Amino acid sequence: ESIIQLRQVSKVYANGSHALVNINLDIKKGDFLFITGPSGSGKSTLLKMLYGDEHPSNGDIIVHKECPHQLRGNQLSMLRRRIGIVFQDYKLIPRRTVAENISVVLWAQSYTRQEIERRLQPALKMVGLTDKADRFPEELSGGEQQRVSIARAIVATPPILLADEPTGNLDPDNSWQVIKILKKLNQLGITVVVTTHDENLIRLSDHPVVQIRNGKLYR
Ligand code: ADP
Ligand code: ADP
């Protein structure tokens, strides 16, 4: 059963740029998929459409039985709660500790203090940062900051995790650590979609890969 489905999806930006052309893609529950391709090929655009940040110009998208581009306000928020997102630049809050950065999503969803405590520890452990819970982002390496952002993405246990160039700012060692965490999350049942232009990482990882070139998808 597909948890993510794209049918004949195209995206033309307002400036006339054809970011995606007739994309068909089925991602099944529990899959781990790499989306690769050069910079500017359309990878981010594809992920953005999955969480309703961009709308397709044509075609249909189904995520978790919903059409993200047809949802508004609260309905879209509800869908986004079921999708963890990791970005290349981490997007941590500078003046909040690691623990606070991870908890923010739970506060926003009105979890109780007790439930937040219960969820925080396993999330920290998953990314190997139990002993850095009280540090601030600027006190961490890039790899550690990215691991915080992964913990934040999964602390509310979403069934889908999207990672847009998560290793784009990291050296090979830290990149591989991040991929290993994503693999572990996938083994726990989370459907994982990762964009990267790092061919080396893909070769080491032994997961299915699709490639985007000039907005077209190739298997
Ligand atoms: P990638 O993630 O593979 O680097 P993107 O999805 O960011 O590629 O971009 C695909 C194409 O769409 C590029 O030509 C890019 O310049 C263009 N593009 C991306 N975002 C916008 C936007 N907001 N407005 C106009 N063009 C955009
Ligand atoms: P696992 O923990 O999943 O068994 P390993 O750490 O044993 O994974 O590594 C799996 C593969 O990735 C091996 O081929 C290993 O050489 C390679 N590898 C491990 N760490 C790195 C790294 N930091 N950079 C590049 N390749 C690595």
Coordinates of N, CA and C and ligand atoms in Angstrom, one line a residue:
E1 N 0.8 -1.2 0.0 CA 0.0 0.0 0.0 C 0.9 1.3 0.0
S2 N 0.6 2.2 -0.9 CA 1.4 3.4 -1.0 C 1.0 4.4 0.0
I3 N 2.0 4.9 0.7 CA 1.8 6.0 1.7 C 2.0 7.3 1.0
I4 N 2.8 7.3 -0.1 CA 3.0 8.6 -0.9 C 2.8 8.2 -2.3
Q5 N 2.0 9.0 -3.1 CA 1.7 8.7 -4.5 C 1.7 10.0 -5.3
L6 N 2.5 10.0 -6.3 CA 2.4 11.1 -7.3 C 2.0 10.6 -8.6
R7 N 1.0 11.3 -9.2 CA 0.5 10.9 -10.5 C 0.6 12.1 -11.5
Q8 N 1.5 12.0 -12.5 CA 1.6 13.0 -13.6 C 1.7 14.4 -13.0
V9 N 2.6 14.5 -12.0 CA 2.8 15.8 -11.3 C 3.8 16.7 -12.0
S10 N 3.4 17.9 -12.3 CA 4.3 18.9 -12.9 C 4.2 20.1 -12.0
K11 N 5.3 20.9 -12.0 CA 5.4 22.1 -11.3 C 6.1 23.2 -12.2
V12 N 5.3 24.2 -12.4 CA 5.9 25.4 -13.1 C 5.9 26.6 -12.1
Y13 N 7.0 27.1 -11.8 CA 7.0 28.3 -10.9 C 6.5 29.5 -11.6
A14 N 6.1 30.5 -10.9 CA 5.6 31.8 -11.4 C 6.5 32.4 -12.5
N15 N 7.8 32.2 -12.3 CA 8.8 32.8 -13.2 C 8.9 32.0 -14.5
G16 N 8.1 30.9 -14.6 CA 8.2 30.1 -15.8 C 9.1 28.9 -15.8
S17 N 9.8 28.8 -14.6 CA 10.8 27.7 -14.5 C 10.0 26.3 -14.3
H18 N 10.3 25.4 -15.2 CA 9.7 24.0 -15.1 C 10.5 23.2 -14.1
A19 N 10.1 23.1 -12.9 CA 10.8 22.4 -11.9 C 10.6 20.9 -11.9
L20 N 9.4 20.5 -12.2 CA 9.1 19.1 -12.3 C 8.2 18.8 -13.5
V21 N 8.4 17.7 -14.2 CA 7.7 17.4 -15.4 C 7.1 16.0 -15.3
N22 N 5.8 15.9 -15.3 CA 5.1 14.5 -15.3 C 5.7 13.5 -14.4
I23 N 5.8 13.7 -13.2 CA 6.4 12.8 -12.2 C 5.4 11.8 -11.7
N24 N 5.7 10.5 -11.8 CA 4.9 9.4 -11.2 C 5.8 8.7 -10.2
L25 N 5.3 8.5 -9.0 CA 6.1 7.9 -8.0 C 5.2 7.3 -6.9
D26 N 5.6 6.1 -6.5 CA 4.8 5.4 -5.5 C 5.8 5.0 -4.4
I27 N 5.6 5.4 -3.2 CA 6.4 5.1 -2.1 C 5.6 4.3 -1.1
K28 N 6.0 3.1 -0.8 CA 5.2 2.2 0.1 C 5.6 2.4 1.6
K29 N 4.6 2.1 2.4 CA 4.8 2.2 3.9 C 6.1 1.3 4.2
G30 N 7.0 2.0 4.9 CA 8.2 1.3 5.4 C 9.4 1.3 4.4
D31 N 9.2 2.0 3.2 CA 10.3 2.1 2.3 C 11.3 3.1 2.8
F32 N 12.5 3.0 2.2 CA 13.6 4.0 2.4 C 14.0 4.3 1.0
L33 N 13.8 5.5 0.5 CA 14.1 5.9 -0.8 C 15.0 7.1 -0.9
F34 N 16.0 7.0 -1.7 CA 16.9 8.1 -2.0 C 16.4 8.8 -3.3
I35 N 16.3 10.2 -3.3 CA 16.1 10.9 -4.5 C 17.4 11.7 -4.8
T36 N 18.0 11.4 -5.9 CA 19.3 12.1 -6.2 C 19.1 12.9 -7.5
G37 N 20.2 13.6 -7.8 CA 20.1 14.5 -8.9 C 20.9 15.8 -8.6
P38 N 21.4 16.4 -9.7 CA 22.2 17.7 -9.5 C 21.4 18.8 -8.9
S39 N 22.1 19.8 -8.4 CA 21.5 21.0 -7.8 C 20.6 21.6 -8.9
G40 N 19.4 22.0 -8.4 CA 18.4 22.7 -9.3 C 17.6 21.7 -10.1
S41 N 17.7 20.4 -9.9 CA 17.0 19.4 -10.7 C 15.5 19.3 -10.3
G42 N 15.1 19.7 -9.1 CA 13.8 19.6 -8.6 C 13.5 18.8 -7.4
K43 N 14.6 18.4 -6.7 CA 14.4 17.5 -5.5 C 13.7 18.2 -4.4
S44 N 14.1 19.4 -4.1 CA 13.4 20.1 -3.0 C 11.9 20.4 -3.3
T45 N 11.7 20.8 -4.6 CA 10.3 21.1 -5.0 C 9.5 19.8 -4.7
L46 N 10.0 18.7 -5.1 CA 9.2 17.4 -4.9 C 8.9 17.3 -3.4
L47 N 9.9 17.4 -2.5 CA 9.6 17.2 -1.1 C 8.6 18.3 -0.6
K48 N 8.8 19.5 -1.0 CA 7.9 20.6 -0.6 C 6.4 20.3 -0.9
M49 N 6.2 19.7 -2.0 CA 4.9 19.4 -2.4 C 4.3 18.3 -1.5
L50 N 5.1 17.4 -1.0 CA 4.6 16.3 -0.1 C 4.1 16.9 1.2
Y51 N 4.6 18.0 1.7 CA 4.1 18.6 2.9 C 3.3 19.9 2.6
G52 N 2.9 20.1 1.4 CA 2.0 21.2 1.1 C 2.6 22.6 1.1
D53 N 4.0 22.7 1.0 CA 4.6 24.0 1.0 C 4.7 24.6 -0.4
E54 N 4.6 23.7 -1.4 CA 4.4 24.1 -2.8 C 3.2 23.3 -3.4
H55 N 2.5 23.9 -4.3 CA 1.4 23.1 -4.9 C 1.7 22.7 -6.3
P56 N 1.3 21.5 -6.8 CA 1.6 21.1 -8.1 C 0.8 22.0 -9.1
S57 N 1.4 22.2 -10.3 CA 0.6 22.9 -11.4 C -0.3 22.0 -12.0
N58 N 0.1 20.7 -12.1 CA -0.8 19.7 -12.6 C -0.5 18.4 -11.9
G59 N -1.5 17.5 -12.0 CA -1.4 16.1 -11.4 C -1.9 16.0 -10.0
D60 N -1.7 14.8 -9.5 CA -2.3 14.5 -8.1 C -1.2 14.0 -7.2
I61 N -1.3 14.4 -5.9 CA -0.4 13.9 -4.9 C -1.2 13.4 -3.7
I62 N -0.9 12.2 -3.3 CA -1.6 11.7 -2.1 C -0.5 11.3 -1.1
V63 N -0.7 11.9 0.1 CA 0.2 11.6 1.2 C -0.6 11.1 2.4
H64 N -0.5 9.9 2.8 CA -1.3 9.5 4.0 C -2.8 9.6 3.7
K65 N -3.2 9.3 2.5 CA -4.6 9.3 2.0 C -5.1 10.7 1.9
E66 N -4.3 11.7 2.0 CA -4.7 13.1 1.9 C -4.1 13.8 0.7
C67 N -4.7 14.8 0.2 CA -4.0 15.6 -0.9 C -3.5 16.9 -0.3
P68 N -2.2 17.0 0.0 CA -1.7 18.1 0.7 C -2.1 19.5 0.1
H69 N -2.1 19.5 -1.3 CA -2.4 20.8 -1.9 C -3.9 21.2 -1.8
Q70 N -4.7 20.3 -1.3 CA -6.1 20.7 -1.2 C -6.4 21.0 0.3
L71 N -5.5 20.9 1.2 CA -5.7 21.1 2.6 C -5.4 22.6 2.9
R72 N -6.1 23.1 3.9 CA -5.8 24.5 4.3 C -5.7 24.5 5.8
G73 N -5.1 25.5 6.4 CA -5.0 25.8 7.8 C -4.9 24.5 8.7
N74 N -5.9 24.3 9.5 CA -5.8 23.2 10.5 C -5.6 21.8 9.9
Q75 N -6.3 21.6 8.8 CA -6.2 20.3 8.1 C -4.8 20.0 7.7
L76 N -4.1 21.1 7.1 CA -2.7 20.9 6.7 C -1.8 20.7 7.9
S77 N -2.1 21.5 9.0 CA -1.3 21.3 10.2 C -1.4 19.8 10.7
M78 N -2.6 19.3 10.6 CA -2.8 17.9 11.0 C -2.0 16.9 10.2
L79 N -1.9 17.1 8.9 CA -1.1 16.3 8.0 C 0.3 16.4 8.3
R80 N 0.8 17.7 8.5 CA 2.2 17.9 8.8 C 2.7 17.3 10.1
R81 N 1.8 17.2 11.0 CA 2.1 16.5 12.3 C 2.5 15.0 12.0
R82 N 2.1 14.5 10.9 CA 2.4 13.1 10.6 C 3.6 13.0 9.7
I83 N 4.3 14.1 9.5 CA 5.5 14.1 8.6 C 6.6 14.8 9.3
G84 N 7.7 14.1 9.6 CA 8.9 14.8 10.2 C 9.7 15.3 9.0
I85 N 10.3 16.5 9.2 CA 11.1 17.1 8.1 C 12.5 17.5 8.7
V86 N 13.5 17.2 7.9 CA 14.9 17.5 8.2 C 15.4 18.3 7.1
F87 N 16.1 19.5 7.4 CA 16.6 20.4 6.3 C 18.1 20.4 6.3
Q88 N 18.7 20.8 5.2 CA 20.2 20.9 5.1 C 20.8 21.8 6.2
D89 N 20.1 22.9 6.5 CA 20.6 23.9 7.4 C 20.1 23.8 8.9
Y90 N 19.5 22.6 9.2 CA 19.1 22.3 10.6 C 17.9 23.1 11.1
K91 N 17.9 24.4 10.9 CA 16.8 25.3 11.4 C 16.5 25.1 12.9
L92 N 17.6 25.1 13.7 CA 17.4 25.1 15.2 C 17.2 26.5 15.7
I93 N 16.6 26.6 16.9 CA 16.4 27.9 17.5 C 17.7 28.2 18.3
P94 N 18.4 29.3 18.0 CA 19.7 29.5 18.6 C 19.7 29.6 20.1
R95 N 18.7 30.3 20.7 CA 18.7 30.6 22.1 C 17.9 29.6 23.0
R96 N 17.8 28.4 22.4 CA 17.1 27.3 23.1 C 18.1 26.1 23.2
T97 N 18.0 25.4 24.3 CA 18.9 24.2 24.4 C 18.4 23.1 23.4
V98 N 19.3 22.1 23.4 CA 19.0 20.9 22.6 C 17.6 20.3 23.0
A99 N 17.4 20.1 24.3 CA 16.2 19.6 24.8 C 15.0 20.4 24.4
E100 N 15.2 21.8 24.6 CA 14.1 22.7 24.2 C 13.8 22.7 22.8
N101 N 14.8 22.6 21.9 CA 14.6 22.6 20.5 C 13.8 21.4 20.1
I102 N 14.1 20.2 20.7 CA 13.4 19.0 20.4 C 11.9 19.0 20.9
S103 N 11.8 19.6 22.1 CA 10.4 19.7 22.8 C 9.4 20.6 22.1
V104 N 10.0 21.6 21.4 CA 9.1 22.7 20.8 C 7.9 22.1 20.1
V105 N 8.2 21.1 19.3 CA 7.1 20.5 18.5 C 6.0 19.9 19.4
L106 N 6.4 19.4 20.5 CA 5.5 18.8 21.4 C 4.6 19.8 22.2
W107 N 5.4 20.9 22.6 CA 4.6 22.0 23.2 C 3.6 22.5 22.3
A108 N 4.0 22.7 21.0 CA 3.1 23.2 20.0 C 1.8 22.4 19.8
Q109 N 2.0 21.1 20.1 CA 0.9 20.1 19.9 C 0.2 19.8 21.3
S110 N 0.5 20.7 22.3 CA -0.2 20.6 23.6 C 0.0 19.2 24.3
Y111 N 1.2 18.6 24.1 CA 1.5 17.5 24.9 C 1.7 17.9 26.3
T112 N 1.4 17.0 27.3 CA 1.6 17.3 28.7 C 3.1 17.3 29.0
R113 N 3.5 18.0 30.1 CA 4.8 18.1 30.5 C 5.4 16.7 30.7
Q114 N 4.6 15.8 31.3 CA 5.0 14.4 31.6 C 5.2 13.7 30.3
E115 N 4.3 13.8 29.3 CA 4.5 13.2 28.0 C 5.7 13.7 27.3
I116 N 6.0 15.0 27.4 CA 7.2 15.5 26.8 C 8.4 14.9 27.4
E117 N 8.5 14.8 28.7 CA 9.6 14.2 29.4 C 9.8 12.7 28.9
R118 N 8.7 12.0 28.8 CA 8.7 10.6 28.4 C 9.3 10.4 27.0
R119 N 9.0 11.4 26.1 CA 9.4 11.3 24.7 C 10.8 11.8 24.5
L120 N 11.2 12.8 25.3 CA 12.5 13.4 25.0 C 13.7 12.5 25.1
Q121 N 13.7 11.7 26.2 CA 14.9 10.8 26.4 C 15.1 9.8 25.3
P122 N 14.1 9.1 24.8 CA 14.4 8.1 23.7 C 14.8 8.9 22.4
A123 N 14.3 10.1 22.2 CA 14.7 10.8 21.0 C 16.1 11.2 21.1
L124 N 16.6 11.7 22.3 CA 18.0 12.1 22.5 C 18.9 10.8 22.3
K125 N 18.4 9.7 22.8 CA 19.2 8.5 22.8 C 19.3 8.0 21.3
M126 N 18.3 8.1 20.6 CA 18.3 7.7 19.2 C 19.4 8.4 18.4
V127 N 19.6 9.6 18.7 CA 20.6 10.4 17.9 C 21.9 10.5 18.7
G128 N 22.1 9.8 19.8 CA 23.3 9.8 20.6 C 23.7 11.1 21.2
L129 N 22.7 11.9 21.7 CA 23.0 13.2 22.3 C 22.4 13.3 23.7
T130 N 22.3 12.2 24.4 CA 21.8 12.2 25.8 C 22.6 13.2 26.7
D131 N 23.9 13.2 26.5 CA 24.7 14.0 27.4 C 24.8 15.5 26.9
K132 N 24.2 15.8 25.8 CA 24.2 17.2 25.3 C 22.9 17.9 25.4
A133 N 22.0 17.4 26.2 CA 20.6 17.9 26.2 C 20.5 19.4 26.6
D134 N 21.5 19.8 27.4 CA 21.4 21.2 28.0 C 22.4 22.1 27.2
R135 N 23.0 21.7 26.1 CA 23.8 22.6 25.3 C 23.0 23.4 24.4
F136 N 23.6 24.5 23.9 CA 23.0 25.3 22.9 C 23.5 25.0 21.5
P137 N 22.7 25.2 20.5 CA 23.2 24.8 19.1 C 24.6 25.2 18.8
E138 N 24.9 26.5 19.1 CA 26.3 27.0 18.7 C 27.4 26.3 19.4
E139 N 27.1 25.5 20.5 CA 28.1 24.7 21.2 C 28.3 23.3 20.5
L140 N 27.5 23.0 19.5 CA 27.6 21.7 18.9 C 28.2 21.8 17.5
S141 N 28.8 20.6 17.1 CA 29.3 20.5 15.7 C 28.1 20.4 14.7
G142 N 28.4 20.6 13.5 CA 27.4 20.5 12.4 C 26.6 19.2 12.5
G143 N 27.4 18.1 12.6 CA 26.8 16.8 12.7 C 25.9 16.6 13.9
E144 N 26.3 17.2 15.0 CA 25.4 17.1 16.2 C 24.2 17.9 16.0
Q145 N 24.3 19.1 15.4 CA 23.1 20.0 15.2 C 22.2 19.2 14.2
Q146 N 22.7 18.6 13.2 CA 21.8 17.8 12.4 C 21.1 16.7 13.1
R147 N 21.8 16.1 14.0 CA 21.2 15.0 14.8 C 20.1 15.5 15.7
V148 N 20.3 16.8 16.3 CA 19.2 17.4 17.0 C 18.0 17.6 16.1
S149 N 18.2 18.0 14.9 CA 17.1 18.3 14.0 C 16.3 17.0 13.7
I150 N 17.1 15.9 13.6 CA 16.4 14.6 13.4 C 15.6 14.2 14.6
A151 N 16.1 14.4 15.8 CA 15.4 14.1 17.0 C 14.1 14.9 17.1
R152 N 14.2 16.2 16.7 CA 13.0 17.1 16.7 C 12.0 16.5 15.7
A153 N 12.5 16.0 14.5 CA 11.6 15.6 13.5 C 10.8 14.3 13.9
I154 N 11.4 13.5 14.8 CA 10.8 12.2 15.0 C 10.2 12.1 16.4
V155 N 10.3 13.1 17.3 CA 9.9 13.0 18.7 C 8.4 12.8 18.8
A156 N 7.6 13.3 17.8 CA 6.2 13.1 17.9 C 5.8 11.8 17.1
T157 N 6.8 11.0 16.8 CA 6.6 9.7 16.1 C 5.7 9.8 14.9
P158 N 6.1 10.6 13.9 CA 5.4 10.6 12.6 C 5.7 9.4 11.8
P159 N 4.8 8.9 11.0 CA 5.1 7.7 10.2 C 6.0 8.0 9.0
I160 N 6.1 9.3 8.6 CA 6.9 9.6 7.4 C 8.0 10.6 7.9
L161 N 9.2 10.4 7.4 CA 10.3 11.3 7.6 C 10.9 11.8 6.2
L162 N 10.9 13.1 6.0 CA 11.5 13.6 4.8 C 12.7 14.4 5.1
A163 N 13.8 14.1 4.4 CA 15.1 14.8 4.7 C 15.6 15.4 3.4
D164 N 15.7 16.7 3.4 CA 16.2 17.4 2.2 C 17.6 17.8 2.3
E165 N 18.5 17.0 1.6 CA 19.9 17.2 1.6 C 20.4 17.3 3.1
P166 N 20.1 16.3 3.9 CA 20.4 16.3 5.3 C 22.0 16.3 5.5
T167 N 22.7 15.8 4.6 CA 24.2 15.7 4.8 C 24.9 16.8 3.9
G168 N 24.2 17.8 3.4 CA 24.7 18.7 2.5 C 25.8 19.6 3.1
N169 N 25.8 19.8 4.4 CA 26.8 20.6 5.1 C 27.8 19.8 5.9
L170 N 27.8 18.5 5.7 CA 28.5 17.6 6.6 C 29.7 16.9 5.9
D171 N 30.7 16.6 6.7 CA 31.8 15.8 6.1 C 31.4 14.3 6.0
P172 N 32.2 13.5 5.3 CA 31.8 12.1 5.1 C 31.4 11.3 6.4
D173 N 32.2 11.5 7.4 CA 31.9 10.8 8.7 C 30.6 11.1 9.3
N174 N 30.3 12.4 9.4 CA 29.1 12.9 10.0 C 27.9 12.5 9.0
S175 N 28.1 12.6 7.7 CA 27.1 12.2 6.8 C 26.7 10.8 7.0
W176 N 27.7 9.9 7.1 CA 27.4 8.5 7.3 C 26.7 8.3 8.6
Q177 N 27.0 9.0 9.7 CA 26.3 8.9 11.0 C 24.8 9.2 10.8
V178 N 24.6 10.3 10.1 CA 23.2 10.7 9.8 C 22.4 9.7 9.1
I179 N 23.1 9.1 8.0 CA 22.4 8.1 7.2 C 22.1 6.9 8.1
K180 N 23.1 6.5 9.0 CA 22.8 5.3 9.8 C 21.6 5.6 10.8
I181 N 21.5 6.8 11.3 CA 20.3 7.1 12.1 C 19.0 6.9 11.3
L182 N 19.0 7.5 10.1 CA 17.8 7.4 9.2 C 17.5 5.9 8.9
K183 N 18.6 5.1 8.7 CA 18.3 3.7 8.5 C 17.7 3.0 9.7
K184 N 18.2 3.4 10.9 CA 17.7 2.8 12.1 C 16.2 3.2 12.3
L185 N 15.9 4.4 12.0 CA 14.5 4.9 12.1 C 13.6 4.1 11.1
N186 N 14.2 3.9 9.9 CA 13.4 3.1 8.9 C 13.2 1.7 9.4
Q187 N 14.2 1.1 10.1 CA 14.0 -0.3 10.6 C 12.9 -0.3 11.7
L188 N 12.7 0.8 12.3 CA 11.6 0.9 13.3 C 10.2 1.1 12.6
G189 N 10.2 1.2 11.3 CA 8.9 1.3 10.6 C 8.6 2.6 9.9
I190 N 9.5 3.6 10.1 CA 9.2 4.9 9.5 C 9.6 4.9 8.1
T191 N 8.7 5.5 7.2 CA 8.9 5.6 5.8 C 9.9 6.8 5.6
V192 N 11.0 6.6 5.0 CA 12.1 7.6 4.9 C 12.3 8.0 3.5
V193 N 12.3 9.3 3.2 CA 12.6 9.8 1.8 C 13.8 10.8 2.0
V194 N 14.9 10.6 1.4 CA 16.1 11.4 1.5 C 16.5 12.0 0.2
T195 N 16.7 13.3 0.0 CA 17.3 13.8 -1.2 C 18.8 14.0 -0.9
T196 N 19.6 13.7 -1.9 CA 21.1 14.0 -1.8 C 21.7 14.0 -3.2
H197 N 22.8 14.8 -3.3 CA 23.5 14.7 -4.6 C 24.8 13.9 -4.3
D198 N 24.9 13.3 -3.1 CA 26.2 12.6 -2.7 C 26.1 11.1 -3.2
E199 N 26.7 10.9 -4.4 CA 26.6 9.5 -5.0 C 27.3 8.5 -4.1
N200 N 28.4 9.0 -3.4 CA 29.1 8.1 -2.5 C 28.3 7.5 -1.4
L201 N 27.5 8.4 -0.8 CA 26.6 8.0 0.3 C 25.6 7.0 -0.2
I202 N 25.1 7.2 -1.4 CA 24.1 6.3 -2.0 C 24.7 4.9 -2.2
R203 N 25.9 4.9 -2.8 CA 26.6 3.6 -3.1 C 26.8 2.8 -1.8
L204 N 27.1 3.5 -0.7 CA 27.3 2.8 0.6 C 26.0 2.3 1.2
S205 N 24.9 2.8 0.8 CA 23.7 2.7 1.6 C 22.8 1.5 1.2
D206 N 22.9 1.0 0.0 CA 22.1 -0.1 -0.4 C 20.6 0.1 -0.2
H207 N 20.1 1.2 -0.7 CA 18.6 1.5 -0.7 C 18.2 1.9 -2.1
P208 N 16.9 1.7 -2.5 CA 16.5 2.1 -3.8 C 16.7 3.6 -4.0
V209 N 17.0 3.9 -5.3 CA 17.3 5.3 -5.7 C 16.5 5.7 -6.9
V210 N 15.9 6.9 -6.9 CA 15.4 7.5 -8.1 C 16.2 8.7 -8.4
Q211 N 16.3 9.1 -9.7 CA 17.1 10.3 -10.0 C 16.2 11.3 -10.7
I212 N 16.4 12.6 -10.3 CA 15.8 13.6 -11.1 C 16.8 14.4 -11.9
R213 N 16.5 14.6 -13.1 CA 17.3 15.4 -14.0 C 16.4 16.3 -14.8
N214 N 16.7 17.6 -14.7 CA 15.9 18.6 -15.4 C 14.4 18.4 -15.2
G215 N 14.0 18.1 -13.9 CA 12.6 17.9 -13.5 C 12.0 16.6 -13.9
K216 N 12.7 15.7 -14.5 CA 12.2 14.4 -14.9 C 12.7 13.3 -14.0
L217 N 11.9 12.3 -13.7 CA 12.3 11.3 -12.8 C 12.8 10.0 -13.6
Y218 N 13.9 9.5 -13.1 CA 14.5 8.3 -13.8 C 14.7 7.2 -12.7
R219 N 14.5 6.0 -13.0 CA 14.7 4.9 -12.0 C 16.1 4.3 -12.1
Ligands
ADP1 P1 17.0 20.9 -6.1 O1 16.4 20.7 -4.8 O2 17.2 19.7 -6.9 O3 18.3 21.7 -6.0 P2 14.8 22.8 -6.6 O4 13.6 22.0 -6.4 O5 15.2 23.7 -5.5 O6 16.0 21.8 -7.0 O7 14.7 23.7 -7.9 C1 14.2 23.2 -9.2 C2 14.1 24.3 -10.1 O8 13.1 25.2 -9.8 C3 15.4 25.2 -10.3 O9 15.5 25.6 -11.6 C4 15.1 26.3 -9.3 O10 15.8 27.5 -9.7 C5 13.6 26.5 -9.5 N1 12.9 27.0 -8.3 C6 12.9 26.5 -7.1 N2 12.2 27.2 -6.2 C7 11.7 28.3 -6.9 C8 10.9 29.4 -6.6 N3 10.4 29.6 -5.4 N4 10.6 30.2 -7.6 C9 11.0 30.0 -8.9 N5 11.8 29.0 -9.2 C10 12.2 28.1 -8.3
ADP2 P1 26.4 -0.6 10.1 O1 26.5 0.1 11.4 O2 25.1 -0.3 9.5 O3 26.8 -2.0 10.1 P2 29.0 0.3 9.2 O4 29.5 1.4 10.1 O5 29.5 -1.1 9.5 O6 27.4 0.2 9.1 O7 29.4 0.7 7.7 C1 28.7 0.2 6.6 C2 29.5 0.6 5.3 O8 29.7 2.0 5.3 C3 30.9 0.0 5.3 O9 31.2 -0.3 3.9 C4 31.8 1.0 5.8 O10 33.1 0.9 5.3 C5 31.1 2.3 5.4 N1 31.4 3.4 6.3 C6 31.2 3.3 7.6 N2 31.5 4.5 8.2 C7 31.8 5.3 7.2 C8 32.2 6.7 7.1 N3 32.3 7.5 8.2 N4 32.4 7.3 5.9 C9 32.3 6.5 4.8 N5 31.9 5.2 4.8 C10 31.7 4.6 6.0

